[in-house]
Amino acid sequence: MKVLEEILQECELLAFDLNFSRAKQWKSEDPKRIIVGYLPIYVPREIIHAANGISVGIMGSGDRKQIIKGDAYYQSYICHLPRGIIEMALDNNLDGFDGFLFPAICDCVRNLSGMFKLSKKGKFQRYFDYPQNFDPNIGGTFYKQEIGKVIDDMFAINGIKITSEAINHSIGLYNKNRFLIEKIYEIRQAAPWKLTAVETYYILRAGQVIPVEEHNEILEQVVSHLQNERGEPMDNIRIVVSGSFCEQPPIGLIKSIELAGCYIVEDDFMLGSRWIQGDINATTDNPLEALADAYINQSTFSSAYYDVGNPKGKRLVKLSKERDADGIIFCAASFCDPALLDRPEMQKECDLAGIPHINFQFHENTGQFKVIKEQAGTFSDSIKLWA
Amino acid sequence: MSKEQHEAIKENSMLIQKEMLAKQFKELSTATELGKKVVYTFVPGNLTELILSFDMLPVYPEINALQSGMRKKSADYIRDAEKIGYSEDVCTYVKCDIGMMLNGNIGPTGEKLPPPDLLLLSYTGCFTFLKWFENLERLYPGVPVAMLHTPYQEDGKISQDQVDYMVKQMNEEVIPKMEMVSGKKFDLERLSKMLVNSAKAEDLLVKVLESAKHVPSPIDAYFAGVYYIGPIFTAFRGTEEAVEYYTELWKEVQERMRLGLGPITPEGELKEEKFRLVVEGPPNWTNFREFWKIFYDMGAVIVASSYTKVGGVYDQGFRHDPNAPLESLAKYCMGVYTNLNLPQRVDLLEKYVEEYKADGFLINSIKSCNSFSAGQLMIMREIEQRSGVPVGFIESDLVDPRYFSYANIKNRLESYFQMLGQRKIIMKQVEAEI
Ligand code: SF4
Ligand code: SF4
């Protein structure tokens, strides 16, 4: 077993490898393998795995790439994520990808799917529509049809007909992946000092770009390491970060929050990996139905998911209580309509529940964290003072 | 025929529309007393005939927002929404609507609008709609929401599966909620009869919009176009009144064509058509007149626009079908402009440039609206490459006056028109040499 520090270093490199070298290397080992890139937040990666593919999360270029060409494609009042992705596409970072999935989370991602179509990037470019009707016979059927289209797209490339057994096997692997990730969150729940939020971030983000089997191994090793003592408890407050489910905050921002005296005990940074809560049935004759049921009944709350009847503000409050959090930091990308339009009502729910909160806006390439650190520090101090 | 007479004819359709709107808002202001049920819903992919078939009254928050913009109320409304936590970055239609609600929900005629009895979330072509009504649901606690999810035209076409998905939602989600709220049974026959009227009005609207293929164009298909689409995109589609309005409008337009007249502007008839443009994107409402004036002062006529297709792309052949009412409502929703994928949008705009013999292509990019704006710079390049006409790009907002810079827009447009003018001269010279 590798030492934890070594694992963390590797994960950091993988997480920010904008050339996606490991996925490309994996593909090169077998001509029938394919790479399917997907944007935040969620796609059922199980079907890509079952089709002899690797799903690669394209989480943006963050602060690791200078944006020159991408800016010529986007007005200043559009969030940063898509311009970074265009830059990557124009710089050939995404060469070797066979297809791209653009989940239905907002109109920027939706229209980006059209931009990829116009520029003929990859062999398919598909907007992946989430049903917003949660009746299994209506929304569930629609969801299965959406999955069916992706299966056809992949079949057209490698001719691999996916079987129920193959999907069940893939579901099993991703169940394990989700289980281990939650395990890490549970360990951090009891002892957040054992693994910082930044380290957790590296580990989860690495999982977006490598085979799930390899990620499961990493997770198992991390869980095992975390059985031992690591770090020292500090007089920090416990907080939930909400609103960063798509464009990712720069590492400097997450670090600044931690350095300001906050343990981030819950977040939505890599929400796609944690979207389905609990296991998906991996022993059925109809695995597509199992995936659809999971989407309908086991999805976490998110700005991309119609929430009337089960408002996300209330779910955030519940989550925050479960995590024993002292406060919530709303941390959304600038110009992100989905996150920012959810914020006022979510804040109202926090007020009703007596949960303190503050909010920031960021760009993925924000380089200045002084103000954020000060704000988070004041937040932390005020909670400590009044708790 | 004298000039006064032409303007009188023009005024007739305007008067009809004015009366229709006055009646509509009067009805809304007395809805509670009269026990009429009110449905809030969106323009793109609206189910107006279905709402009317239950004798309910539709209200369109986007229209209220644009009216607030035109009446110079939007700045205060937006500020009030920002005060309660809405970010400066988000769609200003939403903020304007919420601000209007916070200020007593006074509608465009100065009368109070009734609160909704039903929120019909026709989630078509814009993700923000979902967020908007999630917010309204919390601001109007207890009001039922009927969600109608319209699949995006991802593959550039409408599939039977998608139609089935929508019809199932109508049958099992939308119609039962409408029955519950209105206390009436769904009447398919009544709906079907209304769709006959819808199709008639749609035929007439297409004739009006396509009259701009004529040189000189008898209409401005953007600035005046927004008035032409008013009845059919909102509360009147499916009614006799809408058919009468479009019959009258079409009569007037034919007369203008016969006489070779240009469009009517707020300062009278345009004497000389110098430039013909296709415009992509919504207009600015806070400074609508000033904005329009920059164009007509330069002799620029908008001959086709995408904005006049947000409530239906009728000119590409779609008609509501009385023989398949729910299916055709489904196809209608999926066919609206903002539900088309980007390649479809580019193809349509390219076609407009060609068919309407446009001299240029212009984008008015709206800060608020990701549905329209994200990808527009790529659309612009594609059109430039494919059609070869000069392209222009300006930026403003729908209802936030902070993002309308008159001087900036005027400067940009003047240089753009200068470029168009020079190109015309060169092309004439080339033609003469040939
Ligand atoms: S950051 Fe927000 S607006 Fe931008 S692409 Fe992601 S979800 Fe869409
Ligand atoms: S984003 Fe655009 S289409 Fe959507 S509500 Fe706002 S203005 Fe309308």
CSV table of C-alpha atoms in Angstrom, one decimal, chain A residues 69 71-79 86 104-108 110-119 125-133 135 137-139 141-142 145-146 149 302-313 333-345 347-349 361, chain B residues 84-91 94-95 121 123-128 130-135 137-139 145-147 149-152 154-155 159 161-162 165 168-169 172-173 338-343 345-346 363 365-368 370-379 381-382 386 393-396:
chain,number,residue,atom,x,y,z
A,69,LYS,CA,-9.2,32.0,-27.5
A,71,ASP,CA,-12.7,34.6,-24.3
A,72,ALA,CA,-13.5,35.3,-28.0
A,73,TYR,CA,-16.4,32.8,-27.8
A,74,TYR,CA,-18.1,34.2,-24.7
A,75,GLN,CA,-19.3,37.6,-23.6
A,76,SER,CA,-18.1,38.9,-20.2
A,77,TYR,CA,-21.4,38.1,-18.5
A,78,ILE,CA,-21.2,34.4,-19.0
A,79,CYS,CA,-19.6,32.2,-16.4
A,86,ILE,CA,-13.6,25.8,-25.4
A,104,ALA,CA,-29.2,19.5,-18.7
A,105,ILE,CA,-28.0,21.8,-16.0
A,106,CYS,CA,-28.2,25.2,-17.6
A,107,ASP,CA,-28.4,27.0,-20.9
A,108,CYS,CA,-24.7,27.6,-21.1
A,110,ARG,CA,-26.8,23.3,-23.3
A,111,ASN,CA,-25.6,25.7,-25.9
A,112,LEU,CA,-22.0,24.5,-25.5
A,113,SER,CA,-23.3,21.2,-26.8
A,114,GLY,CA,-24.3,23.0,-29.9
A,115,MET,CA,-20.9,24.7,-30.2
A,116,PHE,CA,-19.3,21.3,-30.0
A,117,LYS,CA,-21.7,20.0,-32.7
A,118,LEU,CA,-20.9,23.0,-34.9
A,119,SER,CA,-17.2,22.5,-34.5
A,125,GLN,CA,-21.9,15.5,-28.9
A,126,ARG,CA,-25.0,14.9,-26.9
A,127,TYR,CA,-27.1,17.1,-24.7
A,128,PHE,CA,-28.2,14.7,-22.0
A,129,ASP,CA,-31.7,15.8,-20.9
A,130,TYR,CA,-32.7,15.0,-17.3
A,131,PRO,CA,-36.4,14.4,-16.9
A,132,GLN,CA,-38.1,16.9,-14.6
A,133,ASN,CA,-41.1,14.7,-14.2
A,135,ASP,CA,-43.2,9.6,-12.3
A,137,ASN,CA,-43.8,5.8,-16.1
A,138,ILE,CA,-43.3,9.2,-17.5
A,139,GLY,CA,-40.0,10.7,-16.4
A,141,THR,CA,-39.4,6.2,-19.4
A,142,PHE,CA,-37.9,9.4,-20.8
A,145,GLN,CA,-34.7,6.7,-23.7
A,146,GLU,CA,-32.1,9.3,-23.1
A,149,LYS,CA,-29.4,7.4,-27.2
A,302,SER,CA,-29.3,20.2,-6.8
A,303,SER,CA,-30.0,23.3,-8.8
A,304,ALA,CA,-30.4,21.2,-11.9
A,305,TYR,CA,-33.3,19.2,-10.4
A,306,TYR,CA,-36.8,20.6,-10.1
A,307,ASP,CA,-37.6,20.6,-6.4
A,308,VAL,CA,-41.2,21.5,-5.9
A,309,GLY,CA,-42.5,19.2,-3.2
A,310,ASN,CA,-39.1,18.6,-1.8
A,311,PRO,CA,-37.4,22.0,-1.7
A,312,LYS,CA,-33.6,22.1,-1.7
A,313,GLY,CA,-33.5,24.8,1.0
A,333,ALA,CA,-19.6,30.9,-9.7
A,334,SER,CA,-20.3,34.4,-10.9
A,335,PHE,CA,-23.1,34.5,-13.6
A,336,CYS,CA,-24.3,31.1,-12.6
A,337,ASP,CA,-28.1,31.5,-12.8
A,338,PRO,CA,-28.9,28.1,-11.4
A,339,ALA,CA,-26.9,28.5,-8.2
A,340,LEU,CA,-27.5,32.2,-7.7
A,341,LEU,CA,-31.3,32.0,-8.3
A,342,ASP,CA,-31.5,29.2,-5.7
A,343,ARG,CA,-29.6,31.2,-3.2
A,344,PRO,CA,-32.2,33.6,-1.7
A,345,GLU,CA,-34.7,30.9,-0.9
A,347,GLN,CA,-30.8,31.4,2.6
A,348,LYS,CA,-34.3,32.0,3.8
A,349,GLU,CA,-34.5,28.3,4.9
A,361,GLN,CA,-19.0,34.5,-5.8
B,84,ILE,CA,-33.6,40.6,-0.7
B,85,GLY,CA,-30.7,38.6,-2.0
B,86,TYR,CA,-31.0,38.2,-5.8
B,87,SER,CA,-27.6,38.5,-7.3
B,88,GLU,CA,-26.7,41.2,-9.8
B,89,ASP,CA,-25.6,38.5,-12.2
B,90,VAL,CA,-28.9,36.7,-12.7
B,91,CYS,CA,-31.7,37.1,-15.3
B,94,VAL,CA,-36.9,37.2,-12.8
B,95,LYS,CA,-35.8,40.0,-10.6
B,121,LEU,CA,-44.2,25.8,-15.5
B,123,TYR,CA,-40.2,24.5,-19.0
B,124,THR,CA,-39.3,25.3,-22.6
B,125,GLY,CA,-36.1,26.6,-24.1
B,126,CYS,CA,-34.8,28.2,-20.9
B,127,PHE,CA,-33.4,26.7,-17.8
B,128,THR,CA,-34.1,29.9,-15.8
B,130,LEU,CA,-37.4,26.3,-13.7
B,131,LYS,CA,-35.6,28.5,-11.2
B,132,TRP,CA,-38.1,31.4,-11.6
B,133,PHE,CA,-41.1,29.3,-10.8
B,134,GLU,CA,-39.4,27.4,-8.0
B,135,ASN,CA,-38.9,30.9,-6.5
B,137,GLU,CA,-43.8,28.7,-5.6
B,138,ARG,CA,-42.2,29.8,-2.4
B,139,LEU,CA,-43.4,33.4,-2.7
B,145,VAL,CA,-47.4,24.0,-9.7
B,146,ALA,CA,-47.9,22.0,-12.9
B,147,MET,CA,-44.6,21.2,-14.5
B,149,HIS,CA,-40.9,19.5,-19.2
B,150,THR,CA,-40.2,20.2,-22.9
B,151,PRO,CA,-37.3,18.1,-24.2
B,152,TYR,CA,-34.7,20.0,-26.1
B,154,GLU,CA,-30.9,17.8,-29.2
B,155,ASP,CA,-30.9,15.9,-32.4
B,159,SER,CA,-39.1,12.4,-32.1
B,161,ASP,CA,-40.9,9.5,-28.0
B,162,GLN,CA,-40.5,13.1,-27.1
B,165,TYR,CA,-43.4,12.1,-23.1
B,168,LYS,CA,-48.2,11.9,-21.0
B,169,GLN,CA,-47.2,14.9,-18.8
B,172,GLU,CA,-51.3,13.1,-16.1
B,173,GLU,CA,-49.9,16.3,-14.6
B,338,THR,CA,-34.9,28.8,-28.0
B,339,ASN,CA,-35.6,25.1,-28.0
B,340,LEU,CA,-33.8,24.6,-31.2
B,341,ASN,CA,-30.2,23.4,-31.0
B,342,LEU,CA,-27.4,25.8,-32.0
B,343,PRO,CA,-26.8,24.3,-35.5
B,345,ARG,CA,-30.5,28.2,-35.0
B,346,VAL,CA,-27.5,28.9,-37.3
B,363,ILE,CA,-26.7,40.3,-32.8
B,365,SER,CA,-26.7,40.2,-27.0
B,366,ILE,CA,-28.6,40.3,-23.8
B,367,LYS,CA,-26.7,40.2,-20.5
B,368,SER,CA,-29.6,38.5,-18.8
B,370,ASN,CA,-28.0,32.7,-21.3
B,371,SER,CA,-30.6,30.9,-23.3
B,372,PHE,CA,-30.1,33.3,-26.2
B,373,SER,CA,-26.6,34.7,-25.5
B,374,ALA,CA,-24.4,31.7,-24.7
B,375,GLY,CA,-22.9,30.7,-28.1
B,376,GLN,CA,-23.9,33.9,-30.0
B,377,LEU,CA,-20.4,34.8,-30.8
B,378,MET,CA,-20.0,31.4,-32.5
B,379,ILE,CA,-23.3,31.9,-34.3
B,381,ARG,CA,-18.9,33.6,-37.0
B,382,GLU,CA,-20.8,30.9,-38.7
B,386,ARG,CA,-21.6,31.0,-44.6
B,393,PHE,CA,-22.5,42.7,-32.3
B,394,ILE,CA,-24.0,44.9,-29.7
B,395,GLU,CA,-24.8,44.3,-26.0
B,396,SER,CA,-27.6,45.4,-23.8
